[in-house]
Each structure stands twice: as structure tokens, then as C-alpha cells.
Amino acid sequence: MGKYLLQASYTQEGLAGLSKEGGTSRRAALTETIEGAGGTLESFYYAFGKDDLFIIADLPDDAAATAVSLALGAAGALTVSVTVLVTAETVDEAIARSVPYRPPGS
């Protein structure tokens, strides 16, 4: 399981649905979507600013995260971006690996 941050903004259509159904109802619907992809919802927040929603979810893999993003985006109520979240332990593991790289022009 990986952790993913979903940032979403409501479209005009989505805001109309939110106004009709309310915040907790939409949280329940999005929880069902994430669970339907084999994941679990860790946190769900509405926010002021560029993005309206911040969701942290545990999902089985990148394909599951992509499936959730595509399903949400295709419905037309939200625009969504997904960020893979990396633990400090994973960063330590990455630092320990040697990867060959040649910068441009060298």
C-alpha cells in the first residue's frame, strides 16, 4: 500500500452537488470510491484557497490511484491531482542507493 495525496477543486457542477448533498455526504461518497479501489481514507479536509479538498488515502498501487483520479475527473464535478507521498524511511533507502547519472553537457 502506498500513500497518496489527492488535491481537488470543485467545478461549478460539483459545487451545486456539494450544496445539495452537504460535506459529510460527499466525504462518505469519496470514502466509498477509495474503498472501491482497494484503499482506505486516512484524512479528508475541505480548504480555502486554490484547492477545495485535501485527501490522504492508502491505495494498493499507482494503478489504483490513477483509477480513482480518472473516475473523479471523468464525472466532471472535480478536477483532481494526485501526489505520491514518500516516508522518511523511503528517502533514507533512496539515499543509500547508488544511481549513475551524467548531467547535461558533462
PDB file of N, CA and C in Angstrom:
ATOM      1  N   MET A   1       0.850  -1.191   0.000  1.00  0.00           N
ATOM      2  CA  MET A   1       0.000   0.000   0.000  1.00  0.00           C
ATOM      3  C   MET A   1       0.880   1.233   0.000  1.00  0.00           C
ATOM      4  N   GLY A   2       0.494   2.175  -0.819  1.00  0.00           N
ATOM      5  CA  GLY A   2       1.174   3.455  -0.846  1.00  0.00           C
ATOM      6  C   GLY A   2       0.244   4.549  -0.354  1.00  0.00           C
ATOM      7  N   LYS A   3       0.830   5.664   0.047  1.00  0.00           N
ATOM      8  CA  LYS A   3       0.054   6.826   0.483  1.00  0.00           C
ATOM      9  C   LYS A   3       0.010   7.843  -0.635  1.00  0.00           C
ATOM     10  N   TYR A   4      -1.163   8.406  -0.838  1.00  0.00           N
ATOM     11  CA  TYR A   4      -1.380   9.362  -1.913  1.00  0.00           C
ATOM     12  C   TYR A   4      -2.131  10.573  -1.383  1.00  0.00           C
ATOM     13  N   LEU A   5      -1.718  11.746  -1.852  1.00  0.00           N
ATOM     14  CA  LEU A   5      -2.420  12.988  -1.564  1.00  0.00           C
ATOM     15  C   LEU A   5      -3.230  13.344  -2.802  1.00  0.00           C
ATOM     16  N   LEU A   6      -4.530  13.450  -2.632  1.00  0.00           N
ATOM     17  CA  LEU A   6      -5.405  13.896  -3.709  1.00  0.00           C
ATOM     18  C   LEU A   6      -5.824  15.321  -3.391  1.00  0.00           C
ATOM     19  N   GLN A   7      -5.543  16.218  -4.310  1.00  0.00           N
ATOM     20  CA  GLN A   7      -5.967  17.602  -4.190  1.00  0.00           C
ATOM     21  C   GLN A   7      -7.024  17.821  -5.253  1.00  0.00           C
ATOM     22  N   ALA A   8      -8.157  18.376  -4.847  1.00  0.00           N
ATOM     23  CA  ALA A   8      -9.254  18.515  -5.798  1.00  0.00           C
ATOM     24  C   ALA A   8      -9.917  19.878  -5.658  1.00  0.00           C
ATOM     25  N   SER A   9     -10.461  20.332  -6.769  1.00  0.00           N
ATOM     26  CA  SER A   9     -11.231  21.576  -6.808  1.00  0.00           C
ATOM     27  C   SER A   9     -12.578  21.273  -7.448  1.00  0.00           C
ATOM     28  N   TYR A  10     -13.624  21.818  -6.866  1.00  0.00           N
ATOM     29  CA  TYR A  10     -14.963  21.619  -7.408  1.00  0.00           C
ATOM     30  C   TYR A  10     -15.165  22.449  -8.669  1.00  0.00           C
ATOM     31  N   THR A  11     -15.837  21.861  -9.640  1.00  0.00           N
ATOM     32  CA  THR A  11     -16.320  22.604 -10.795  1.00  0.00           C
ATOM     33  C   THR A  11     -17.631  23.264 -10.377  1.00  0.00           C
ATOM     34  N   GLN A  12     -18.210  24.067 -11.239  1.00  0.00           N
ATOM     35  CA  GLN A  12     -19.496  24.690 -10.926  1.00  0.00           C
ATOM     36  C   GLN A  12     -20.550  23.613 -10.668  1.00  0.00           C
ATOM     37  N   GLU A  13     -20.537  22.586 -11.489  1.00  0.00           N
ATOM     38  CA  GLU A  13     -21.469  21.463 -11.315  1.00  0.00           C
ATOM     39  C   GLU A  13     -21.236  20.762  -9.972  1.00  0.00           C
ATOM     40  N   GLY A  14     -19.976  20.578  -9.624  1.00  0.00           N
ATOM     41  CA  GLY A  14     -19.640  19.938  -8.365  1.00  0.00           C
ATOM     42  C   GLY A  14     -20.076  20.753  -7.160  1.00  0.00           C
ATOM     43  N   LEU A  15     -19.924  22.068  -7.247  1.00  0.00           N
ATOM     44  CA  LEU A  15     -20.366  22.935  -6.148  1.00  0.00           C
ATOM     45  C   LEU A  15     -21.872  22.864  -5.954  1.00  0.00           C
ATOM     46  N   ALA A  16     -22.599  22.756  -7.052  1.00  0.00           N
ATOM     47  CA  ALA A  16     -24.057  22.618  -6.944  1.00  0.00           C
ATOM     48  C   ALA A  16     -24.404  21.312  -6.222  1.00  0.00           C
ATOM     49  N   GLY A  17     -23.697  20.237  -6.552  1.00  0.00           N
ATOM     50  CA  GLY A  17     -23.936  18.967  -5.877  1.00  0.00           C
ATOM     51  C   GLY A  17     -23.547  19.013  -4.408  1.00  0.00           C
ATOM     52  N   LEU A  18     -22.435  19.667  -4.099  1.00  0.00           N
ATOM     53  CA  LEU A  18     -21.998  19.817  -2.711  1.00  0.00           C
ATOM     54  C   LEU A  18     -23.043  20.593  -1.918  1.00  0.00           C
ATOM     55  N   SER A  19     -23.561  21.657  -2.488  1.00  0.00           N
ATOM     56  CA  SER A  19     -24.576  22.471  -1.813  1.00  0.00           C
ATOM     57  C   SER A  19     -25.840  21.664  -1.550  1.00  0.00           C
ATOM     58  N   LYS A  20     -26.164  20.773  -2.464  1.00  0.00           N
ATOM     59  CA  LYS A  20     -27.367  19.947  -2.328  1.00  0.00           C
ATOM     60  C   LYS A  20     -27.179  18.827  -1.309  1.00  0.00           C
ATOM     61  N   GLU A  21     -26.010  18.155  -1.330  1.00  0.00           N
ATOM     62  CA  GLU A  21     -25.790  16.968  -0.506  1.00  0.00           C
ATOM     63  C   GLU A  21     -25.106  17.248   0.827  1.00  0.00           C
ATOM     64  N   GLY A  22     -24.290  18.281   0.890  1.00  0.00           N
ATOM     65  CA  GLY A  22     -23.562  18.581   2.121  1.00  0.00           C
ATOM     66  C   GLY A  22     -22.200  17.919   2.158  1.00  0.00           C
ATOM     67  N   GLY A  23     -21.351  18.415   3.052  1.00  0.00           N
ATOM     68  CA  GLY A  23     -19.964  17.979   3.142  1.00  0.00           C
ATOM     69  C   GLY A  23     -19.791  16.549   3.610  1.00  0.00           C
ATOM     70  N   THR A  24     -20.538  16.133   4.624  1.00  0.00           N
ATOM     71  CA  THR A  24     -20.355  14.773   5.141  1.00  0.00           C
ATOM     72  C   THR A  24     -20.827  13.723   4.149  1.00  0.00           C
ATOM     73  N   SER A  25     -21.847  14.041   3.395  1.00  0.00           N
ATOM     74  CA  SER A  25     -22.335  13.112   2.375  1.00  0.00           C
ATOM     75  C   SER A  25     -21.286  12.919   1.274  1.00  0.00           C
ATOM     76  N   ARG A  26     -20.636  14.005   0.881  1.00  0.00           N
ATOM     77  CA  ARG A  26     -19.609  13.906  -0.157  1.00  0.00           C
ATOM     78  C   ARG A  26     -18.384  13.167   0.379  1.00  0.00           C
ATOM     79  N   ARG A  27     -18.053  13.375   1.660  1.00  0.00           N
ATOM     80  CA  ARG A  27     -16.950  12.613   2.251  1.00  0.00           C
ATOM     81  C   ARG A  27     -17.269  11.121   2.220  1.00  0.00           C
ATOM     82  N   ALA A  28     -18.494  10.753   2.543  1.00  0.00           N
ATOM     83  CA  ALA A  28     -18.894   9.345   2.513  1.00  0.00           C
ATOM     84  C   ALA A  28     -18.797   8.776   1.098  1.00  0.00           C
ATOM     85  N   ALA A  29     -19.209   9.561   0.108  1.00  0.00           N
ATOM     86  CA  ALA A  29     -19.141   9.100  -1.281  1.00  0.00           C
ATOM     87  C   ALA A  29     -17.696   8.888  -1.725  1.00  0.00           C
ATOM     88  N   LEU A  30     -16.809   9.816  -1.347  1.00  0.00           N
ATOM     89  CA  LEU A  30     -15.404   9.687  -1.733  1.00  0.00           C
ATOM     90  C   LEU A  30     -14.710   8.568  -0.958  1.00  0.00           C
ATOM     91  N   THR A  31     -15.132   8.333   0.262  1.00  0.00           N
ATOM     92  CA  THR A  31     -14.612   7.187   1.023  1.00  0.00           C
ATOM     93  C   THR A  31     -14.984   5.893   0.309  1.00  0.00           C
ATOM     94  N   GLU A  32     -16.219   5.807  -0.155  1.00  0.00           N
ATOM     95  CA  GLU A  32     -16.684   4.628  -0.894  1.00  0.00           C
ATOM     96  C   GLU A  32     -15.873   4.423  -2.176  1.00  0.00           C
ATOM     97  N   THR A  33     -15.559   5.500  -2.861  1.00  0.00           N
ATOM     98  CA  THR A  33     -14.753   5.422  -4.084  1.00  0.00           C
ATOM     99  C   THR A  33     -13.367   4.864  -3.782  1.00  0.00           C
ATOM    100  N   ILE A  34     -12.729   5.391  -2.756  1.00  0.00           N
ATOM    101  CA  ILE A  34     -11.378   4.943  -2.393  1.00  0.00           C
ATOM    102  C   ILE A  34     -11.397   3.488  -1.932  1.00  0.00           C
ATOM    103  N   GLU A  35     -12.385   3.131  -1.127  1.00  0.00           N
ATOM    104  CA  GLU A  35     -12.503   1.741  -0.682  1.00  0.00           C
ATOM    105  C   GLU A  35     -12.802   0.808  -1.852  1.00  0.00           C
ATOM    106  N   GLY A  36     -13.544   1.294  -2.834  1.00  0.00           N
ATOM    107  CA  GLY A  36     -13.849   0.506  -4.026  1.00  0.00           C
ATOM    108  C   GLY A  36     -12.610   0.200  -4.853  1.00  0.00           C
ATOM    109  N   ALA A  37     -11.573   1.015  -4.688  1.00  0.00           N
ATOM    110  CA  ALA A  37     -10.302   0.787  -5.384  1.00  0.00           C
ATOM    111  C   ALA A  37      -9.344  -0.034  -4.519  1.00  0.00           C
ATOM    112  N   GLY A  38      -9.831  -0.526  -3.383  1.00  0.00           N
ATOM    113  CA  GLY A  38      -8.997  -1.345  -2.514  1.00  0.00           C
ATOM    114  C   GLY A  38      -8.224  -0.561  -1.474  1.00  0.00           C
ATOM    115  N   GLY A  39      -8.586   0.710  -1.281  1.00  0.00           N
ATOM    116  CA  GLY A  39      -7.843   1.559  -0.369  1.00  0.00           C
ATOM    117  C   GLY A  39      -8.617   1.927   0.877  1.00  0.00           C
ATOM    118  N   THR A  40      -8.001   2.791   1.673  1.00  0.00           N
ATOM    119  CA  THR A  40      -8.646   3.342   2.861  1.00  0.00           C
ATOM    120  C   THR A  40      -8.394   4.846   2.911  1.00  0.00           C
ATOM    121  N   LEU A  41      -9.362   5.556   3.417  1.00  0.00           N
ATOM    122  CA  LEU A  41      -9.255   7.000   3.575  1.00  0.00           C
ATOM    123  C   LEU A  41      -8.577   7.290   4.913  1.00  0.00           C
ATOM    124  N   GLU A  42      -7.465   8.010   4.878  1.00  0.00           N
ATOM    125  CA  GLU A  42      -6.787   8.391   6.119  1.00  0.00           C
ATOM    126  C   GLU A  42      -7.301   9.726   6.633  1.00  0.00           C
ATOM    127  N   SER A  43      -7.395  10.712   5.743  1.00  0.00           N
ATOM    128  CA  SER A  43      -7.898  12.023   6.158  1.00  0.00           C
ATOM    129  C   SER A  43      -8.583  12.714   4.994  1.00  0.00           C
ATOM    130  N   PHE A  44      -9.501  13.593   5.338  1.00  0.00           N
ATOM    131  CA  PHE A  44     -10.317  14.294   4.354  1.00  0.00           C
ATOM    132  C   PHE A  44     -10.603  15.683   4.904  1.00  0.00           C
ATOM    133  N   TYR A  45     -10.167  16.707   4.183  1.00  0.00           N
ATOM    134  CA  TYR A  45     -10.372  18.081   4.625  1.00  0.00           C
ATOM    135  C   TYR A  45     -10.845  18.965   3.485  1.00  0.00           C
ATOM    136  N   TYR A  46     -11.812  19.823   3.795  1.00  0.00           N
ATOM    137  CA  TYR A  46     -12.154  20.924   2.909  1.00  0.00           C
ATOM    138  C   TYR A  46     -11.197  22.065   3.240  1.00  0.00           C
ATOM    139  N   ALA A  47     -10.950  22.944   2.270  1.00  0.00           N
ATOM    140  CA  ALA A  47      -9.997  24.024   2.491  1.00  0.00           C
ATOM    141  C   ALA A  47     -10.403  25.272   1.715  1.00  0.00           C
ATOM    142  N   PHE A  48      -9.888  26.398   2.181  1.00  0.00           N
ATOM    143  CA  PHE A  48      -9.986  27.645   1.435  1.00  0.00           C
ATOM    144  C   PHE A  48      -8.775  27.719   0.519  1.00  0.00           C
ATOM    145  N   GLY A  49      -8.900  28.392  -0.606  1.00  0.00           N
ATOM    146  CA  GLY A  49      -7.748  28.584  -1.477  1.00  0.00           C
ATOM    147  C   GLY A  49      -7.930  27.940  -2.831  1.00  0.00           C
ATOM    148  N   LYS A  50      -6.816  27.656  -3.478  1.00  0.00           N
ATOM    149  CA  LYS A  50      -6.820  27.111  -4.839  1.00  0.00           C
ATOM    150  C   LYS A  50      -7.527  25.763  -4.897  1.00  0.00           C
ATOM    151  N   ASP A  51      -7.296  24.907  -3.911  1.00  0.00           N
ATOM    152  CA  ASP A  51      -7.927  23.592  -3.866  1.00  0.00           C
ATOM    153  C   ASP A  51      -9.000  23.561  -2.796  1.00  0.00           C
ATOM    154  N   ASP A  52     -10.076  22.829  -3.085  1.00  0.00           N
ATOM    155  CA  ASP A  52     -11.201  22.727  -2.164  1.00  0.00           C
ATOM    156  C   ASP A  52     -11.103  21.517  -1.244  1.00  0.00           C
ATOM    157  N   LEU A  53     -10.400  20.475  -1.690  1.00  0.00           N
ATOM    158  CA  LEU A  53     -10.302  19.228  -0.937  1.00  0.00           C
ATOM    159  C   LEU A  53      -8.865  18.761  -0.839  1.00  0.00           C
ATOM    160  N   PHE A  54      -8.514  18.231   0.319  1.00  0.00           N
ATOM    161  CA  PHE A  54      -7.245  17.552   0.516  1.00  0.00           C
ATOM    162  C   PHE A  54      -7.564  16.198   1.137  1.00  0.00           C
ATOM    163  N   ILE A  55      -7.193  15.151   0.426  1.00  0.00           N
ATOM    164  CA  ILE A  55      -7.493  13.789   0.856  1.00  0.00           C
ATOM    165  C   ILE A  55      -6.185  13.011   0.915  1.00  0.00           C
ATOM    166  N   ILE A  56      -5.954  12.308   2.005  1.00  0.00           N
ATOM    167  CA  ILE A  56      -4.830  11.380   2.074  1.00  0.00           C
ATOM    168  C   ILE A  56      -5.437   9.986   2.132  1.00  0.00           C
ATOM    169  N   ALA A  57      -4.985   9.139   1.211  1.00  0.00           N
ATOM    170  CA  ALA A  57      -5.529   7.786   1.108  1.00  0.00           C
ATOM    171  C   ALA A  57      -4.402   6.774   0.985  1.00  0.00           C
ATOM    172  N   ASP A  58      -4.632   5.601   1.556  1.00  0.00           N
ATOM    173  CA  ASP A  58      -3.767   4.450   1.318  1.00  0.00           C
ATOM    174  C   ASP A  58      -4.402   3.671   0.178  1.00  0.00           C
ATOM    175  N   LEU A  59      -3.630   3.452  -0.879  1.00  0.00           N
ATOM    176  CA  LEU A  59      -4.122   2.711  -2.034  1.00  0.00           C
ATOM    177  C   LEU A  59      -3.120   1.626  -2.395  1.00  0.00           C
ATOM    178  N   PRO A  60      -3.597   0.529  -2.989  1.00  0.00           N
ATOM    179  CA  PRO A  60      -2.714  -0.607  -3.257  1.00  0.00           C
ATOM    180  C   PRO A  60      -1.508  -0.286  -4.133  1.00  0.00           C
ATOM    181  N   ASP A  61      -1.683   0.604  -5.126  1.00  0.00           N
ATOM    182  CA  ASP A  61      -0.603   0.883  -6.067  1.00  0.00           C
ATOM    183  C   ASP A  61      -0.952   2.096  -6.916  1.00  0.00           C
ATOM    184  N   ASP A  62      -0.024   2.466  -7.798  1.00  0.00           N
ATOM    185  CA  ASP A  62      -0.236   3.631  -8.662  1.00  0.00           C
ATOM    186  C   ASP A  62      -1.434   3.444  -9.586  1.00  0.00           C
ATOM    187  N   ALA A  63      -1.687   2.215 -10.033  1.00  0.00           N
ATOM    188  CA  ALA A  63      -2.832   1.966 -10.911  1.00  0.00           C
ATOM    189  C   ALA A  63      -4.143   2.265 -10.184  1.00  0.00           C
ATOM    190  N   ALA A  64      -4.233   1.882  -8.923  1.00  0.00           N
ATOM    191  CA  ALA A  64      -5.441   2.172  -8.137  1.00  0.00           C
ATOM    192  C   ALA A  64      -5.604   3.679  -7.950  1.00  0.00           C
ATOM    193  N   ALA A  65      -4.511   4.385  -7.663  1.00  0.00           N
ATOM    194  CA  ALA A  65      -4.567   5.838  -7.514  1.00  0.00           C
ATOM    195  C   ALA A  65      -4.995   6.498  -8.822  1.00  0.00           C
ATOM    196  N   THR A  66      -4.475   5.992  -9.921  1.00  0.00           N
ATOM    197  CA  THR A  66      -4.851   6.524 -11.232  1.00  0.00           C
ATOM    198  C   THR A  66      -6.323   6.264 -11.516  1.00  0.00           C
ATOM    199  N   ALA A  67      -6.806   5.067 -11.179  1.00  0.00           N
ATOM    200  CA  ALA A  67      -8.210   4.724 -11.397  1.00  0.00           C
ATOM    201  C   ALA A  67      -9.128   5.661 -10.609  1.00  0.00           C
ATOM    202  N   VAL A  68      -8.772   5.952  -9.365  1.00  0.00           N
ATOM    203  CA  VAL A  68      -9.570   6.879  -8.554  1.00  0.00           C
ATOM    204  C   VAL A  68      -9.559   8.261  -9.194  1.00  0.00           C
ATOM    205  N   SER A  69      -8.386   8.740  -9.576  1.00  0.00           N
ATOM    206  CA  SER A  69      -8.274  10.053 -10.194  1.00  0.00           C
ATOM    207  C   SER A  69      -9.094  10.147 -11.480  1.00  0.00           C
ATOM    208  N   LEU A  70      -9.003   9.117 -12.310  1.00  0.00           N
ATOM    209  CA  LEU A  70      -9.755   9.112 -13.567  1.00  0.00           C
ATOM    210  C   LEU A  70     -11.259   9.086 -13.322  1.00  0.00           C
ATOM    211  N   ALA A  71     -11.692   8.291 -12.352  1.00  0.00           N
ATOM    212  CA  ALA A  71     -13.126   8.212 -12.051  1.00  0.00           C
ATOM    213  C   ALA A  71     -13.653   9.561 -11.567  1.00  0.00           C
ATOM    214  N   LEU A  72     -12.898  10.213 -10.682  1.00  0.00           N
ATOM    215  CA  LEU A  72     -13.333  11.512 -10.166  1.00  0.00           C
ATOM    216  C   LEU A  72     -13.341  12.562 -11.267  1.00  0.00           C
ATOM    217  N   GLY A  73     -12.281  12.591 -12.063  1.00  0.00           N
ATOM    218  CA  GLY A  73     -12.189  13.578 -13.132  1.00  0.00           C
ATOM    219  C   GLY A  73     -13.235  13.381 -14.215  1.00  0.00           C
ATOM    220  N   ALA A  74     -13.509  12.120 -14.567  1.00  0.00           N
ATOM    221  CA  ALA A  74     -14.466  11.818 -15.637  1.00  0.00           C
ATOM    222  C   ALA A  74     -15.889  12.218 -15.264  1.00  0.00           C
ATOM    223  N   ALA A  75     -16.193  12.228 -13.979  1.00  0.00           N
ATOM    224  CA  ALA A  75     -17.546  12.587 -13.546  1.00  0.00           C
ATOM    225  C   ALA A  75     -17.847  14.074 -13.755  1.00  0.00           C
ATOM    226  N   GLY A  76     -16.789  14.891 -13.852  1.00  0.00           N
ATOM    227  CA  GLY A  76     -16.971  16.301 -14.155  1.00  0.00           C
ATOM    228  C   GLY A  76     -17.225  17.216 -12.971  1.00  0.00           C
ATOM    229  N   ALA A  77     -17.305  16.680 -11.751  1.00  0.00           N
ATOM    230  CA  ALA A  77     -17.590  17.509 -10.585  1.00  0.00           C
ATOM    231  C   ALA A  77     -16.327  18.039  -9.925  1.00  0.00           C
ATOM    232  N   LEU A  78     -15.188  17.400 -10.212  1.00  0.00           N
ATOM    233  CA  LEU A  78     -13.921  17.772  -9.591  1.00  0.00           C
ATOM    234  C   LEU A  78     -12.799  17.768 -10.614  1.00  0.00           C
ATOM    235  N   THR A  79     -11.835  18.640 -10.424  1.00  0.00           N
ATOM    236  CA  THR A  79     -10.546  18.487 -11.085  1.00  0.00           C
ATOM    237  C   THR A  79      -9.605  17.960 -10.002  1.00  0.00           C
ATOM    238  N   VAL A  80      -8.775  16.991 -10.355  1.00  0.00           N
ATOM    239  CA  VAL A  80      -8.004  16.262  -9.349  1.00  0.00           C
ATOM    240  C   VAL A  80      -6.542  16.194  -9.749  1.00  0.00           C
ATOM    241  N   SER A  81      -5.664  16.307  -8.750  1.00  0.00           N
ATOM    242  CA  SER A  81      -4.254  15.979  -8.946  1.00  0.00           C
ATOM    243  C   SER A  81      -3.868  15.007  -7.840  1.00  0.00           C
ATOM    244  N   VAL A  82      -2.956  14.103  -8.170  1.00  0.00           N
ATOM    245  CA  VAL A  82      -2.531  13.064  -7.228  1.00  0.00           C
ATOM    246  C   VAL A  82      -1.026  13.179  -7.033  1.00  0.00           C
ATOM    247  N   THR A  83      -0.594  13.136  -5.777  1.00  0.00           N
ATOM    248  CA  THR A  83       0.817  13.164  -5.426  1.00  0.00           C
ATOM    249  C   THR A  83       1.137  11.918  -4.628  1.00  0.00           C
ATOM    250  N   VAL A  84       2.187  11.205  -5.044  1.00  0.00           N
ATOM    251  CA  VAL A  84       2.653  10.052  -4.274  1.00  0.00           C
ATOM    252  C   VAL A  84       3.396  10.585  -3.054  1.00  0.00           C
ATOM    253  N   LEU A  85       3.038  10.100  -1.882  1.00  0.00           N
ATOM    254  CA  LEU A  85       3.703  10.525  -0.648  1.00  0.00           C
ATOM    255  C   LEU A  85       4.762   9.498  -0.276  1.00  0.00           C
ATOM    256  N   VAL A  86       5.917   9.984   0.159  1.00  0.00           N
ATOM    257  CA  VAL A  86       7.073   9.132   0.444  1.00  0.00           C
ATOM    258  C   VAL A  86       7.459   9.297   1.909  1.00  0.00           C
ATOM    259  N   THR A  87       7.690   8.193   2.597  1.00  0.00           N
ATOM    260  CA  THR A  87       8.077   8.244   4.005  1.00  0.00           C
ATOM    261  C   THR A  87       9.545   8.641   4.158  1.00  0.00           C
ATOM    262  N   ALA A  88       9.914   9.055   5.352  1.00  0.00           N
ATOM    263  CA  ALA A  88      11.307   9.377   5.649  1.00  0.00           C
ATOM    264  C   ALA A  88      12.189   8.141   5.485  1.00  0.00           C
ATOM    265  N   GLU A  89      11.662   6.980   5.824  1.00  0.00           N
ATOM    266  CA  GLU A  89      12.420   5.732   5.677  1.00  0.00           C
ATOM    267  C   GLU A  89      12.699   5.427   4.209  1.00  0.00           C
ATOM    268  N   THR A  90      11.752   5.726   3.342  1.00  0.00           N
ATOM    269  CA  THR A  90      11.961   5.515   1.910  1.00  0.00           C
ATOM    270  C   THR A  90      13.030   6.464   1.389  1.00  0.00           C
ATOM    271  N   VAL A  91      13.051   7.687   1.888  1.00  0.00           N
ATOM    272  CA  VAL A  91      14.097   8.638   1.496  1.00  0.00           C
ATOM    273  C   VAL A  91      15.455   8.108   1.935  1.00  0.00           C
ATOM    274  N   ASP A  92      15.547   7.583   3.168  1.00  0.00           N
ATOM    275  CA  ASP A  92      16.813   7.002   3.639  1.00  0.00           C
ATOM    276  C   ASP A  92      17.259   5.860   2.736  1.00  0.00           C
ATOM    277  N   GLU A  93      16.314   5.019   2.332  1.00  0.00           N
ATOM    278  CA  GLU A  93      16.634   3.900   1.440  1.00  0.00           C
ATOM    279  C   GLU A  93      17.121   4.417   0.088  1.00  0.00           C
ATOM    280  N   ALA A  94      16.491   5.455  -0.417  1.00  0.00           N
ATOM    281  CA  ALA A  94      16.892   6.030  -1.700  1.00  0.00           C
ATOM    282  C   ALA A  94      18.285   6.645  -1.627  1.00  0.00           C
ATOM    283  N   ILE A  95      18.580   7.323  -0.525  1.00  0.00           N
ATOM    284  CA  ILE A  95      19.895   7.937  -0.345  1.00  0.00           C
ATOM    285  C   ILE A  95      20.992   6.879  -0.347  1.00  0.00           C
ATOM    286  N   ALA A  96      20.673   5.707   0.187  1.00  0.00           N
ATOM    287  CA  ALA A  96      21.660   4.629   0.284  1.00  0.00           C
ATOM    288  C   ALA A  96      21.949   3.968  -1.065  1.00  0.00           C
ATOM    289  N   ARG A  97      21.105   4.206  -2.044  1.00  0.00           N
ATOM    290  CA  ARG A  97      21.298   3.589  -3.362  1.00  0.00           C
ATOM    291  C   ARG A  97      22.205   4.455  -4.230  1.00  0.00           C
ATOM    292  N   SER A  98      23.022   3.794  -5.010  1.00  0.00           N
ATOM    293  CA  SER A  98      23.885   4.493  -5.961  1.00  0.00           C
ATOM    294  C   SER A  98      23.254   4.383  -7.345  1.00  0.00           C
ATOM    295  N   VAL A  99      22.997   5.524  -7.946  1.00  0.00           N
ATOM    296  CA  VAL A  99      22.370   5.556  -9.262  1.00  0.00           C
ATOM    297  C   VAL A  99      23.267   6.347 -10.204  1.00  0.00           C
ATOM    298  N   PRO A 100      23.653   5.768 -11.342  1.00  0.00           N
ATOM    299  CA  PRO A 100      24.512   6.517 -12.274  1.00  0.00           C
ATOM    300  C   PRO A 100      23.730   7.656 -12.941  1.00  0.00           C
ATOM    301  N   TYR A 101      24.394   8.800 -13.057  1.00  0.00           N
ATOM    302  CA  TYR A 101      23.771   9.946 -13.716  1.00  0.00           C
ATOM    303  C   TYR A 101      24.863  10.837 -14.279  1.00  0.00           C
ATOM    304  N   ARG A 102      24.636  11.328 -15.489  1.00  0.00           N
ATOM    305  CA  ARG A 102      25.545  12.270 -16.119  1.00  0.00           C
ATOM    306  C   ARG A 102      24.750  13.525 -16.430  1.00  0.00           C
ATOM    307  N   PRO A 103      25.128  14.672 -15.807  1.00  0.00           N
ATOM    308  CA  PRO A 103      24.426  15.933 -16.086  1.00  0.00           C
ATOM    309  C   PRO A 103      24.604  16.342 -17.542  1.00  0.00           C
ATOM    310  N   PRO A 104      23.671  17.105 -18.082  1.00  0.00           N
ATOM    311  CA  PRO A 104      23.791  17.582 -19.455  1.00  0.00           C
ATOM    312  C   PRO A 104      25.088  18.361 -19.670  1.00  0.00           C
ATOM    313  N   GLY A 105      25.759  18.112 -20.766  1.00  0.00           N
ATOM    314  CA  GLY A 105      26.952  18.845 -21.141  1.00  0.00           C
ATOM    315  C   GLY A 105      28.228  18.394 -20.432  1.00  0.00           C
ATOM    316  N   SER A 106      28.158  17.357 -19.641  1.00  0.00           N
ATOM    317  CA  SER A 106      29.398  16.935 -18.961  1.00  0.00           C
ATOM    318  C   SER A 106      30.001  15.718 -19.623  1.00  0.00           C
TER     319      SER A 106
END
